Every structure is written in C-alpha cells, then in structure tokens.
XYZ file of C-alpha atoms in Angstrom:
596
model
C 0.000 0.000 0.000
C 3.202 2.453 0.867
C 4.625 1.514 -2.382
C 1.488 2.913 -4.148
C 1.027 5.498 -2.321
C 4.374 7.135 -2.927
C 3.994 5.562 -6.980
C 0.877 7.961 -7.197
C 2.809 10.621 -5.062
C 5.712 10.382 -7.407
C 3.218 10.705 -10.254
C 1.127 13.643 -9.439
C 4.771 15.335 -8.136
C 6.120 14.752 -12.069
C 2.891 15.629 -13.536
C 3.259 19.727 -14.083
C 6.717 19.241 -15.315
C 5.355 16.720 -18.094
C 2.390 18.710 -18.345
C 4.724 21.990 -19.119
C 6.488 19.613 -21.159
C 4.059 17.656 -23.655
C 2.912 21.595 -24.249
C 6.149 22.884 -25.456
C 6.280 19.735 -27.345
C 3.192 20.065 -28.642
C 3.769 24.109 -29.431
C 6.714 23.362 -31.474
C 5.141 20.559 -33.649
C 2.324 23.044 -33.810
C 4.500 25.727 -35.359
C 6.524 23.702 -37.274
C 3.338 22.022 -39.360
C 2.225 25.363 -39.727
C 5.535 27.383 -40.623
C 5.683 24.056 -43.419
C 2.530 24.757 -44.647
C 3.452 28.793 -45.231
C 6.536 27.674 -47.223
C 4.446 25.563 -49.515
C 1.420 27.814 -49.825
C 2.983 31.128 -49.812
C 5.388 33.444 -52.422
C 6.805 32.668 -55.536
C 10.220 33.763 -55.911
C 13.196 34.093 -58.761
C 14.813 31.355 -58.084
C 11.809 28.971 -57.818
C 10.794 30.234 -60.992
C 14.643 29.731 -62.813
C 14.711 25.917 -61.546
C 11.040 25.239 -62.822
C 10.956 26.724 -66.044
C 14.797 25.211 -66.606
C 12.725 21.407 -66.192
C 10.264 22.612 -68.497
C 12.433 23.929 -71.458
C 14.073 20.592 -71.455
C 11.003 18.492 -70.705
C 9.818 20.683 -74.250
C 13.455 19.346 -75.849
C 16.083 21.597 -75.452
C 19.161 19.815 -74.113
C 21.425 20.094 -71.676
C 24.211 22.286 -73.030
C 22.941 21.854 -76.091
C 20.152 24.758 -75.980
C 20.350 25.477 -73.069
C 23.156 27.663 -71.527
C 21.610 28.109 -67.948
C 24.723 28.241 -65.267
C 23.154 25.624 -63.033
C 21.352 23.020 -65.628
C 23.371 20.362 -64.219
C 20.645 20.796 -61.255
C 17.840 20.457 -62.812
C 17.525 16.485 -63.261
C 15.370 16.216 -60.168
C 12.937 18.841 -60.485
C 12.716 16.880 -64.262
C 12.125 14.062 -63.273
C 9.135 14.944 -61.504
C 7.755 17.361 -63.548
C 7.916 14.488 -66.284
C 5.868 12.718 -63.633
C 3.466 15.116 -62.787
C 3.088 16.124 -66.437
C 2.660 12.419 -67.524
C 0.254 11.610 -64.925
C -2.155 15.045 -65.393
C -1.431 16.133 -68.989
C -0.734 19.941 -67.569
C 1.527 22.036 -65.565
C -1.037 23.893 -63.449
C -0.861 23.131 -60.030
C 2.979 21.974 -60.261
C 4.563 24.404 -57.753
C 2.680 23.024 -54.963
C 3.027 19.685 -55.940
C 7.142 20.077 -55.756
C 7.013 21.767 -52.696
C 5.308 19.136 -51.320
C 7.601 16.517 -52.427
C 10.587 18.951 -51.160
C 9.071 18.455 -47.597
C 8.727 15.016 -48.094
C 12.530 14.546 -48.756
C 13.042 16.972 -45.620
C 11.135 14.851 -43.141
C 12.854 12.063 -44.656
C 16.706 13.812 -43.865
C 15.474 15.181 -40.612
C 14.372 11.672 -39.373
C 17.782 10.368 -40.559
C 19.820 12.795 -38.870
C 17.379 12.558 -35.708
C 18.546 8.592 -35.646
C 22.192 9.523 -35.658
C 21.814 12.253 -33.294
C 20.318 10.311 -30.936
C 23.747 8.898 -30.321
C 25.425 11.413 -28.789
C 22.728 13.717 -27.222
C 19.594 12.462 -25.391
C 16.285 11.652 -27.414
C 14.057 14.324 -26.704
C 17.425 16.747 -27.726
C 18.285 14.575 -30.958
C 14.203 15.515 -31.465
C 15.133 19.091 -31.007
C 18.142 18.876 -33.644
C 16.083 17.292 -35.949
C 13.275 20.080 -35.949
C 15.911 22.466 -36.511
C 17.149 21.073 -39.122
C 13.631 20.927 -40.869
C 12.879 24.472 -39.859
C 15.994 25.959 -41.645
C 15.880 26.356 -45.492
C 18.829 28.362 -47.215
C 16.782 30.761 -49.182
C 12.915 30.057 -48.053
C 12.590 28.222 -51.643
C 10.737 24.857 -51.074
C 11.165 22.714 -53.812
C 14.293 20.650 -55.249
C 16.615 23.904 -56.301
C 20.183 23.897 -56.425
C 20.307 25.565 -52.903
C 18.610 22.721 -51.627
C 19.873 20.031 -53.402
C 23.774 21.291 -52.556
C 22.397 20.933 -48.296
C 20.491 17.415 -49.041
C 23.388 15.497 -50.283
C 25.930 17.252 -48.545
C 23.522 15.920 -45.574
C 23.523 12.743 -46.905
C 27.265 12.958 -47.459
C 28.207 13.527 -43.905
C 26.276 11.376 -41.936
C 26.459 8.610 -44.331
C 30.203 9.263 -42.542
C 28.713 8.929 -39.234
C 26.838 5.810 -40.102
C 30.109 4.440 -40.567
C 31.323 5.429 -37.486
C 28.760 4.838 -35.354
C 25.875 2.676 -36.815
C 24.744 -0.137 -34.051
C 25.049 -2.751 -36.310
C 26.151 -1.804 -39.780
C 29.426 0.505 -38.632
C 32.394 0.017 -40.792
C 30.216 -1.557 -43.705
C 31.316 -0.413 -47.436
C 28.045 0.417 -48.248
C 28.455 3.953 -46.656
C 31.550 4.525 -48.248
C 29.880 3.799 -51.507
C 26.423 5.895 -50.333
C 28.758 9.057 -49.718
C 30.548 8.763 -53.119
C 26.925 9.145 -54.515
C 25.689 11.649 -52.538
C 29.274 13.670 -53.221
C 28.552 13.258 -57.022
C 25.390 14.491 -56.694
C 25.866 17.567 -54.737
C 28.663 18.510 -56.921
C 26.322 17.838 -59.598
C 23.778 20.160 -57.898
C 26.868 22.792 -57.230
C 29.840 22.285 -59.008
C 31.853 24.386 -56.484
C 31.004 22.489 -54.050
C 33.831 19.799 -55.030
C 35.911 21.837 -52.606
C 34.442 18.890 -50.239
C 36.245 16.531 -51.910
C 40.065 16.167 -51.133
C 38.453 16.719 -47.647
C 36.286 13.742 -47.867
C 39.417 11.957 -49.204
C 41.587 13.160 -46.474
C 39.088 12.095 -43.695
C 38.665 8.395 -45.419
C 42.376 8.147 -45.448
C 42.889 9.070 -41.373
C 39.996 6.863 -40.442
C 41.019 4.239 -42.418
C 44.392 3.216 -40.866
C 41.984 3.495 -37.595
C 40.193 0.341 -38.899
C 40.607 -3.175 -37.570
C 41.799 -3.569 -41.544
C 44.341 -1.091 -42.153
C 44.026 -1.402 -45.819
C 40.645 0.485 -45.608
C 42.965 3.585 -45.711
C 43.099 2.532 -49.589
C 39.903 0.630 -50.200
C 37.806 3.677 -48.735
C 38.912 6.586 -51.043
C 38.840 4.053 -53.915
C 34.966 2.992 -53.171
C 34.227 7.045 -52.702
C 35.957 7.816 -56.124
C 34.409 4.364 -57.592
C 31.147 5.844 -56.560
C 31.716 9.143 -57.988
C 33.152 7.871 -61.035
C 30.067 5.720 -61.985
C 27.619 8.419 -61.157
C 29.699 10.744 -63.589
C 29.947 7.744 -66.047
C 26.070 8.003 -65.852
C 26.134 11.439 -66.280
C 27.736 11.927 -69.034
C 25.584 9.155 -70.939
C 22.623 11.325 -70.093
C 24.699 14.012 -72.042
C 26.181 12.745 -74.873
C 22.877 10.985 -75.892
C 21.557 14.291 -76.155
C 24.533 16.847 -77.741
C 27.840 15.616 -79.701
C 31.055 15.915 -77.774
C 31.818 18.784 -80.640
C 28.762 20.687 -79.416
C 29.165 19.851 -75.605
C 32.648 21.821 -75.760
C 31.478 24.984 -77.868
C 28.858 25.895 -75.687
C 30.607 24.751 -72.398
C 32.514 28.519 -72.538
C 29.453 30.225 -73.779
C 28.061 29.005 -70.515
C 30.352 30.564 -68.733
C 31.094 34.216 -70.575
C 27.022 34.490 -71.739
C 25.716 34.714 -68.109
C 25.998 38.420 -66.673
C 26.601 37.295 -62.680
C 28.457 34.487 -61.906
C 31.846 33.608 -63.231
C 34.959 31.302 -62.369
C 37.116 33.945 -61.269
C 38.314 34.588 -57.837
C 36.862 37.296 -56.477
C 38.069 40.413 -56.836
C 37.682 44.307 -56.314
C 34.219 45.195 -55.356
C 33.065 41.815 -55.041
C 35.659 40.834 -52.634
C 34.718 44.213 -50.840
C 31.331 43.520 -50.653
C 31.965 39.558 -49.289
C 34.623 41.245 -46.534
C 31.612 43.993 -45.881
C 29.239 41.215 -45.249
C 31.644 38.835 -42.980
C 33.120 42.201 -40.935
C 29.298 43.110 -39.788
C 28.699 38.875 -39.030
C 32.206 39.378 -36.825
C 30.890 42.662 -35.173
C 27.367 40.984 -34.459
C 29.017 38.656 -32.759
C 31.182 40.875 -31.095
C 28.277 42.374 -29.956
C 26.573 39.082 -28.860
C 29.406 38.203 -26.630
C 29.814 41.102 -24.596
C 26.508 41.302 -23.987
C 26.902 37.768 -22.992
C 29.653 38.783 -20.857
C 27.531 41.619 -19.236
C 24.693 39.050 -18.515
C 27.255 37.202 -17.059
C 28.924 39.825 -14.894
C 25.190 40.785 -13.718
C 24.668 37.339 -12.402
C 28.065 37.485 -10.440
C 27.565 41.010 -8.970
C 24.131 39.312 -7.388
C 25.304 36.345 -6.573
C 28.652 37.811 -4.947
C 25.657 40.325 -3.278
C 23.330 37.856 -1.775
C 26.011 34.862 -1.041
C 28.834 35.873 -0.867
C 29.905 33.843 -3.437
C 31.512 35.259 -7.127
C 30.216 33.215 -9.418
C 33.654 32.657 -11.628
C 34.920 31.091 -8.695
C 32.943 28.518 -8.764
C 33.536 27.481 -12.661
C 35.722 25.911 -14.157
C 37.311 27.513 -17.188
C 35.466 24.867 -19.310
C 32.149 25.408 -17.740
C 32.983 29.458 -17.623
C 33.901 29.143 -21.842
C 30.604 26.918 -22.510
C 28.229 29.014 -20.019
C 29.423 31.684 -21.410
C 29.297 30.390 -25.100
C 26.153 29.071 -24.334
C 24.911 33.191 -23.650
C 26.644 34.468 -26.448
C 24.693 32.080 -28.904
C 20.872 33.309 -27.283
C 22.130 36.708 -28.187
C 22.483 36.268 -31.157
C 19.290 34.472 -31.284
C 17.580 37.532 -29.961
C 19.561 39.987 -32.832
C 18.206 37.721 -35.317
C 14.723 37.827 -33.652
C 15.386 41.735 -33.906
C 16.278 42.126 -37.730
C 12.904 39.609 -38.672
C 10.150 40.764 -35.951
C 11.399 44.532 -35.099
C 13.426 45.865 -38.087
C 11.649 43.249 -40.565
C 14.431 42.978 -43.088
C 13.687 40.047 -44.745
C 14.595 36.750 -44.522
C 18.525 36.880 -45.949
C 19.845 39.190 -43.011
C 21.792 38.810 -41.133
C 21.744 34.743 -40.329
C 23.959 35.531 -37.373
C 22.451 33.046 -35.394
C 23.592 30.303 -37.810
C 27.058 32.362 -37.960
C 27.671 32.056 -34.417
C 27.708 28.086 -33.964
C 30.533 27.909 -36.311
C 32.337 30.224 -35.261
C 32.152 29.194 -31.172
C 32.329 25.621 -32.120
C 36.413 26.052 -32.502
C 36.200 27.508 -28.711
C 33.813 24.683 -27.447
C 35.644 21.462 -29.022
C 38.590 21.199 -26.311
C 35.547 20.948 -23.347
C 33.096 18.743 -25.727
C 34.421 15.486 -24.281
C 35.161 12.436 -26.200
C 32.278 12.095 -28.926
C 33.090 15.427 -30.380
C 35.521 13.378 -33.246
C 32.810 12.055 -34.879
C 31.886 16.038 -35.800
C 35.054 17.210 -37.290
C 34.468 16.395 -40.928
C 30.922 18.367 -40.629
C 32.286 21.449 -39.415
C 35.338 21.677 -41.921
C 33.247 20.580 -44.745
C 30.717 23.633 -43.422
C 33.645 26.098 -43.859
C 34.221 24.662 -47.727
C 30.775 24.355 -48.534
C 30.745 27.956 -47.299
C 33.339 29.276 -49.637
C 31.728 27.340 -52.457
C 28.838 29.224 -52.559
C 30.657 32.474 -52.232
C 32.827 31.502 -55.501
C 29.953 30.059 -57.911
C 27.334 32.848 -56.468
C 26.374 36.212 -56.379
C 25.122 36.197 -53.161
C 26.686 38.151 -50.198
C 27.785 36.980 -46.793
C 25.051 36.718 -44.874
C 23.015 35.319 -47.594
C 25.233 32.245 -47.916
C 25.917 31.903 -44.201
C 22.236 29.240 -44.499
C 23.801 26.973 -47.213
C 26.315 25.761 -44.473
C 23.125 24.882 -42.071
C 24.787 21.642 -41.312
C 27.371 22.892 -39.681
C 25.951 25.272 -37.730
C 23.634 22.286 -36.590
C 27.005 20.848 -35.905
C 27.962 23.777 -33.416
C 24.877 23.271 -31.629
C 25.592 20.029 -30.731
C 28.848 20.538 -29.838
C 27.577 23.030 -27.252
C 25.418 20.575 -26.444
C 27.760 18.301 -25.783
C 30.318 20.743 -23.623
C 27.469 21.669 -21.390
C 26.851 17.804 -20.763
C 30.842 17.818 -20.165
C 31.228 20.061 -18.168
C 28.043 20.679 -16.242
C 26.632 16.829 -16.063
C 23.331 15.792 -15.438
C 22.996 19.785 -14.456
C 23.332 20.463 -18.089
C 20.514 18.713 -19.578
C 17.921 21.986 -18.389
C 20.616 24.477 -20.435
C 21.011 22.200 -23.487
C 16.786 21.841 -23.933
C 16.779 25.761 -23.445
C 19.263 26.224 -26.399
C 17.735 23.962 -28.495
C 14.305 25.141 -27.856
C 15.078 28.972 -28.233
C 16.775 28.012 -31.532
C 14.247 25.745 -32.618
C 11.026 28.490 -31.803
C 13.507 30.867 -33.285
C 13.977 29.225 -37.027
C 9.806 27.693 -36.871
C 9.041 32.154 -36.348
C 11.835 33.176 -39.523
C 10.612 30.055 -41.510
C 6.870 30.933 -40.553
C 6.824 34.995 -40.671
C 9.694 36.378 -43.057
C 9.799 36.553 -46.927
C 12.451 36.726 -49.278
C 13.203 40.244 -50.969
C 14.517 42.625 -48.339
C 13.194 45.120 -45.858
C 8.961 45.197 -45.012
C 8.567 41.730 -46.229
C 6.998 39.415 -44.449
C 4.077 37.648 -44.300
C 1.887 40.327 -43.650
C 1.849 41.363 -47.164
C 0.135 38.724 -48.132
C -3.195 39.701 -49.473
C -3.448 37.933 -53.343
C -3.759 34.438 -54.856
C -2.121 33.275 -58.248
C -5.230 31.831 -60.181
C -4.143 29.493 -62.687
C -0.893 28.022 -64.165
C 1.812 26.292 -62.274
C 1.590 28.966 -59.535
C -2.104 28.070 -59.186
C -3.326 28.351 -55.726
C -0.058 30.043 -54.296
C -0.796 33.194 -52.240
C 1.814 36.150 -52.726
C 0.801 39.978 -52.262
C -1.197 41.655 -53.868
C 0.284 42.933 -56.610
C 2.678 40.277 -57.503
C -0.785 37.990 -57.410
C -2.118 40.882 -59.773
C 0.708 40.693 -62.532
C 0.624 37.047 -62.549
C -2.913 36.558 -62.987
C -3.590 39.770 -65.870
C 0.044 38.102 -67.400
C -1.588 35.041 -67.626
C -4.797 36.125 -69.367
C -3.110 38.303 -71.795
C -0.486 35.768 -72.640
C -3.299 32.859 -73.192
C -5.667 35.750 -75.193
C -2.540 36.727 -77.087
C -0.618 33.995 -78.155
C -0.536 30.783 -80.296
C -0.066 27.409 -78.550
C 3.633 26.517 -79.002
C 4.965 29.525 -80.429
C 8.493 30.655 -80.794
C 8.610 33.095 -77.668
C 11.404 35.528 -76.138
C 10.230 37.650 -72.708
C 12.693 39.563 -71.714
C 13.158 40.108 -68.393
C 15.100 42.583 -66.185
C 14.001 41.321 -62.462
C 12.522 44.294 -61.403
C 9.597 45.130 -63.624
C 9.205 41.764 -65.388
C 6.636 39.338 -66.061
C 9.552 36.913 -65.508
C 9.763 33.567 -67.427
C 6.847 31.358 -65.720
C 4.692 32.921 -68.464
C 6.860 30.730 -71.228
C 4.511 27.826 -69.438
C 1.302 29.162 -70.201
C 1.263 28.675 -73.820
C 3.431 25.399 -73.699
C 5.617 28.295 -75.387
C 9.134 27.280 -77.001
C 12.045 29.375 -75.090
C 14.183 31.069 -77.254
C 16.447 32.532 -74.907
C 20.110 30.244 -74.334
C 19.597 31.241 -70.862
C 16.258 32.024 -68.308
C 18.478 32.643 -65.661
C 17.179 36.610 -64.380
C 19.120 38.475 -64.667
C 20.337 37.907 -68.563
C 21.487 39.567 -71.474
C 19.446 40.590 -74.311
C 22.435 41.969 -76.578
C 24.816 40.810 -79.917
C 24.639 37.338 -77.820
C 21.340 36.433 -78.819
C 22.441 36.688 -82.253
C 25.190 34.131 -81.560
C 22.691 31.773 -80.341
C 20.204 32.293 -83.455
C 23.408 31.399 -85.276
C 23.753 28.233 -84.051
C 20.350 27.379 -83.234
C 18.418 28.904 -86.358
C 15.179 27.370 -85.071
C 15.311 29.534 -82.031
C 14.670 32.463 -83.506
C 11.342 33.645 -81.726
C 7.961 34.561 -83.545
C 6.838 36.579 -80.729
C 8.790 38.870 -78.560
C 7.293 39.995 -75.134
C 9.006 43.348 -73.197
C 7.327 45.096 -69.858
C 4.458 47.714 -70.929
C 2.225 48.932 -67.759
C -0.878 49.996 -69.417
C 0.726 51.633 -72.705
C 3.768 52.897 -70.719
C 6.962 50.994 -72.221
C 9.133 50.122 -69.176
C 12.060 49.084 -71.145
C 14.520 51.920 -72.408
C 13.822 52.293 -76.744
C 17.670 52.310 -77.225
C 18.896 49.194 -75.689
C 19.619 46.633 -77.989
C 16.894 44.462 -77.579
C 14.171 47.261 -78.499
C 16.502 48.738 -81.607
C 16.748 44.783 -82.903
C 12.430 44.648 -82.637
C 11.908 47.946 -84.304
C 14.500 47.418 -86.944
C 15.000 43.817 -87.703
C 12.438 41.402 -85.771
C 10.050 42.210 -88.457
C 6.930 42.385 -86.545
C 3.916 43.012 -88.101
C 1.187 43.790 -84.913
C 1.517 45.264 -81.706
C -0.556 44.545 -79.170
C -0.572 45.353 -74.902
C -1.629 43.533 -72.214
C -1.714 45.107 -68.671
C 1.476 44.799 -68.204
C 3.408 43.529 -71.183
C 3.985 44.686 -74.726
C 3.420 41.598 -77.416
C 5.344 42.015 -80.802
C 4.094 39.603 -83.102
C-alpha cells in the first residue's frame, strides 16, 4: 500500500513538469506544421521560378548544353524528373509548384528523421528531437522545392552522416556500403553545385585518417577508392545522359558560352568590389558577434555582482574555465538568437539578413571542441566541410555573406551540438535543463523566420500577403497583392494573345518583369540560351540564333504597364524589334507589350 502510495505521489509530483512539457512539445510541432505549410502555400520567388521553367524547357526538348546555356542546368535532373511525372500523370503544368514543394518536404522529413537517428547517439532523445526540428525548420533561401540551394544541403547531408553511419551505426558501422552511399551523394551535390567539389580532397583526407583506424588497415586505400568508384560511376552516368543528347563537338562549344554568356556568376576569384562587398558582409557577421558576446559577458557579470551580493559567493569562482567558456558560449549564442529575432520581428528585413544566429555556432564551435568530451571526433568532418561548402557558394554565387551563411546549415547544426555536448561535459546531469533551453530557443527561433519572413529585403513578411495566383503552375499560391495581380492579368493576356507553341522571347530585367513562368502558359518554345534573371538581351542572342536557327522567336514579349513601355527604346533588344524582328502587330496587355 506504501509503495502505491508514494507511486501515485511520485506521479502527481512529475505531472506539471510533463504537463509543461508535452505543451512545449506540442507548441513546437504546432508551429513547425504550420511554418511548413506557409513555405508551400505562400510566395513565388526568382529562383523557384529559374529551376522550374529550366525542367520545363528541357522536358519541351532543349538539351542540356545543347540549348540550353543556364549556369546551373546540371541541377535540374530532379525537379525533371518529376515534372515528367506530374506532367505524364495530369497532362498539364497547373498546379505543379505546390506539388514540388510538397515533395521537397517530403525529402526533408525524410533527412530530418535520418539525422534525428544519428543524433540520438550522442545527445539524449528528446534533444536529438530538437536537432532534428531544426534542421527541418531551416531552409537556405525560403525556396521549397528541389533547387540547387537545396539540393547542394540534401546530399551534402547525406554525405556527412552517411560518414557517421560508418562510425557509429549499431550494427552496420564500418560496412562499405556507406563509403559507396557518400561517393553518390558527393557526385550528386557537386552535380547540384559544381563548387562544391571543394568537399572533396576533404572527404578523401578524412577516409584516409579513419582508415588506418580500422581493424583492416588497408581500408585507408579501399575507402577513397569505393568514394571515387562511386563518384566515377555516377559521372559515367552522367555523361551518358549528355552525350545521348549533344555531340562531344557541341558539348565543348557551348561549355565557354556558358560561362562568358551569363551576366553574374563567373569562375574567377573574387576580386575588387566583389571581394569588398563579401569582406563587408563577414566584418558586420564578426561585429554581431562581437556584440553578442559582450553582452553575454555583461549578462554574465550581472549574475556574479548578485550572486557575490546575496552569497557571498563570485560566481567565476565557482567554474571551471570549461564550464565558464561553454556558459558563457552558451549566452553568447541566445544573443544572437535575440539579434536575429530583432532584424525579422522589429526591423523586418527580410529573410537573408543577417543569419547571425547560424554564424555564431561555427564560429564558437572552434572555442567549445577542447571541453566537448570524447564524442566530439565524430563532428570534425561536418564542421570543416561547413567552412568549404561555405566558400563554395561564395565563388559560384552572387550572393553576399550573410546570404550564404544558411547553405552551411549543417554545420551550424554541428555547433549546436557541440555546445550541447560541452554543457553535458562540463556541467553533467545539471546540463541537460541548459542544453533543452538552447535547443528550444533556436528551434522556436527558425519555426518564427521560416513561418513569418519573406524573401526580398526590408517590409517583407508575411503580412503582405493579401493575393492568390489563379491558374498556371503557380495556381493556388498566395503572394501579395500585386505580384498575385501581374501574374494573374500576365496570364490572361499571354493565353488571349498567343498561339499554342509559339516561338517566344520575354525579356526580363528582375525588377519590372513578367519573368519567365509565363513561357509555361502557352506550352511556349524558349528562345532565350539562358532564363536565368538576370540575362542579357544583346549581340549574344544573335550568336545563339546562329547556331540554333530554329530559335529564332515569332513573338517577342518586353514590360508595358498599361501603354507605358518600361524598357529603355535604345537598348539593344528594343533597336533589334523595331528594326530587324520584323513584326507586323503590336498589341498590350496590362502589363506587357506583345510584338508579333
């Protein structure tokens, strides 16, 4: 009778706690499911719009680096594949932007629930839980469905902890088939982001160290052979795909023309005022978090002058200099939490700026790994294949600093844990309460940026939401109101206007632009070499025509807001309509100018 008396004692004495707990639990989930649903349901961006209309040009039979020149084709075989799917199965593209986003969530379940099982490992379930949240709550640029951004984080995902199955798995550690599962997944995010073979003497290297680890020594070979082995047969495949398609002679003209045709990205180093801008955009990260940490340290001084106060006691005294660094780290990284939480809430500058709460776990992971105990090897290849993958995207992109800082997610996931980690180190069971209250603060933090902010810069958010795209492959996607506007009149006049399959060329300029989702609503042939925004519309076109005589368009479409022309009537582009397109009608829609 004693024993259930203090059993239902115990109980009712646990039950807040779990109470408080299945609610935060429960709050999370909540926001998560519905911070998911706003990615799939909500904008339409530039990017989205490049990688979709990319797998429609060459689902209509333009080839890889045949006609099409697009900088990042070599991405596009998944978002295809399932448009050929989707296209095959309904006969249309309407509706196809929601159906890729939710694949893309699909596949990030699926990566989150992998990396939760490896996690689980070296933290404690309900923290691995928290990890794995994270993870599914951060997307490099708010774009949910199988772009290049994504596709460079899923395999280099699949990449790394394919290396930790190795390491670690219960029952299948050691086994080949990880070696040969990472050579595939390295293929395919260089395939996804060609810079991003920077990762690869580093993957090498790392095979090579563990290998003379092994109970078989000659792994230290056999490893980097199955990696390349694996990379050399998905390259093998590859280039099947391509040379069924274009001639070798063909592949290697335009393979330049790829290169010197597209107006922002390049293979050069950067220089000048791109370097300038990159060093800009890393000094303010390095002052944020200068910032973060002494206001850490001022938190921290508070708490001493009390303590010291009221006990008698100064609190440094009673730390050790590894749970003084990681207490201390541990502050520095909720500050930067709450500057983030600033910029998106407060100062509402979008989604890109400044990411200094993904910043600050890389940087504080090199101060943290001497007091993350023993399990902190099996992180090291994530964190310096986080640094590369970082200066991959700055080389291949345009993108500044901060807006690349998300594209090395992984290893800022991977400076989380090894906080989480320290704190067990050095603080014990004590620890557990301040590793939940990191991961929870970062976890509510990423659900409210993936949930409330938009891409584009300052003021937008999801409060401008107030319009719904109508019909197309956009169909049913809210946006505001009058991005919903131009995409709904664009799509009326462009179905009133012209012929099924014609020869069409938009041209774009990112700002005032119907942009190139419009090619799709005539089953329109593209007869740009590139729908990348921003492009050129200048002597290279003729080039092109050249070599691809059946390219040359039978309709040319240029911004025109209700009779005004938007584009300037010297550029090249308008001097070629009026004096050697040879149009014969002129007619405007809202918002476009048709020259047929």
């Amino acid at each position: 009778m004693s024993k259930q008396t203090t059993g239902v004692s115990s109980k009712q004495n646990a039950s807040p706690h779990t109470t408080l707990q299945k609610a935060l639990h429960l709050l999370l989930l909540l926001g998560t499911v519905l911070a998911a649903l706003k990615l799939i349901f909500v904008d339409y961006s530039m990017d989205e719009e490049y990688q979709i209309v990319m797998g429609y040009r060459h689902l209509m039979g333009d080839a890889w680096f045949g006609e099409m020149w697009e900088p990042h084709q070599t991405s596009s075989y998944l978002v295809t594949a399932l448009m050929w799917i989707y296209h095959s199965l309904l006969g249309t593209y309407t509706g196809v932007v929601l159906y890729l986003r939710v694949i893309t969530t699909l596949i990030q379940l699926g990566l989150s629930w992998w990396l939760f099982l490896v996690t689980a490992r070296f933290l404690e379930k309900e923290e691995a839980v928290l990890i794995a949240l994270l993870y599914f709550n951060i997307v490099p640029k708010l774009i949910q469905i199988p772009e290049f951004g994504n596709l460079q984080v899923w395999f280099w995902t699949g990449l790394t902890v394919c290396f930790l199955e190795y390491e670690t798995h219960p029952k299948a550690a050691g086994k080949p088939l990880w070696i040969w599962l990472a050579g595939i997944c390295m293929a395919l995010e260089i395939l996804s982001y060609p810079s991003a073979i920077l990762v690869f003497p580093l993957a090498l290297i790392y095979l090579c160290l563990r290998g003379k680890k092994d109970e078989q020594p000659k792994n230290a070979i056999r490893n980097p052979l199955r990696f390349c082995g694996a990379c050399a047969l998905c390259a093998a495949v590859w280039a099947l795909l391509i040379f069924s398609q274009v001639s070798p002679d063909e592949f290697l003209r335009n393979l330049p023309r790829i290169v010197t045709f597209d107006l922002t990205h390049d293979l050069a180093l950067p220089v000048g005022a791109r370097l300038l801008t990159l060093l800009q955009g890393f000094g303010w990260e390095c002052l944020l978090l200068l910032l973060s940490v002494l206001c850490s340290g001022v938190i921290f001084a508070l708490a001493s002058a009390i303590s010291k106060k009221r006990r008698k006691i100064s609190l440094p005294s009673l730390l050790t200099k590894g749970q003084l660094v990681t207490l201390l780290s541990l502050l520095t990284m909720i500050a930067t939490l709450m500057i983030q939480f600033v910029y998106w809430a407060i100062l509402r500058r979008g989604f890109e700026l400044p990411q200094i709460h993904l910043f600050a776990p890389l940087l504080l992971a090199l101060i943290l790994r001497p007091y993350a105990g023993e399990k902190k090897k099996y992180l090291t290849f994530g964190l310096l294949s986080a640094v590369l993958t970082l200066l991959a995207v700055l080389y291949m992109s345009d993108l500044t600093f901060p807006y690349a800082v998300p594209h090395a997610m992984l290893g800022s996931l991977f400076g989380i844990i090894l906080a989480a980690m320290a704190l067990r180190e050095q603080f014990g069971s004590s620890g557990s309460a301040l590793i939940r209250l990191l991961l929870i603060c970062f976890v509510l933090l990423c659900i409210f940026g993936k949930g409330f902010t938009l891409r584009g810069g300052r003021g937008n958010d999801i409060t401008q939401v107030a319009g719904i795209m109508k019909h197309g492959p956009a169909a049913c996607v809210l946006g505001d109101y009058m991005c919903a506007y131009i995409y709904n009149s664009n799509y009326e006049d462009f179905r009133n206007t012209i012929p099924q399959d014609a020869k069409v060329l938009i041209v774009t300029n990112m700002v005032f632009s119907p942009g190139t989702t419009p090619y799709m609503f005539t089953d329109a042939e593209i007869c740009h070499f590139s729908i990348v925004d921003p492009t050129s519309y200048d002597e290279r076109l003729l080039t092109y025509w050249e070599d691809y005589p059946e390219k040359q368009p039978d309709v040319i479409v240029v911004d025109c807001w209700y009779g005004q022309l938007m584009e300037d009537p010297d550029n090249w582009i308008m001097q070629y309509i009026e004096n050697d397109f040879g149009y014969t009608e002129v007619r405007d829609g809202k918002y476009v100018r048709f020259y047929l």
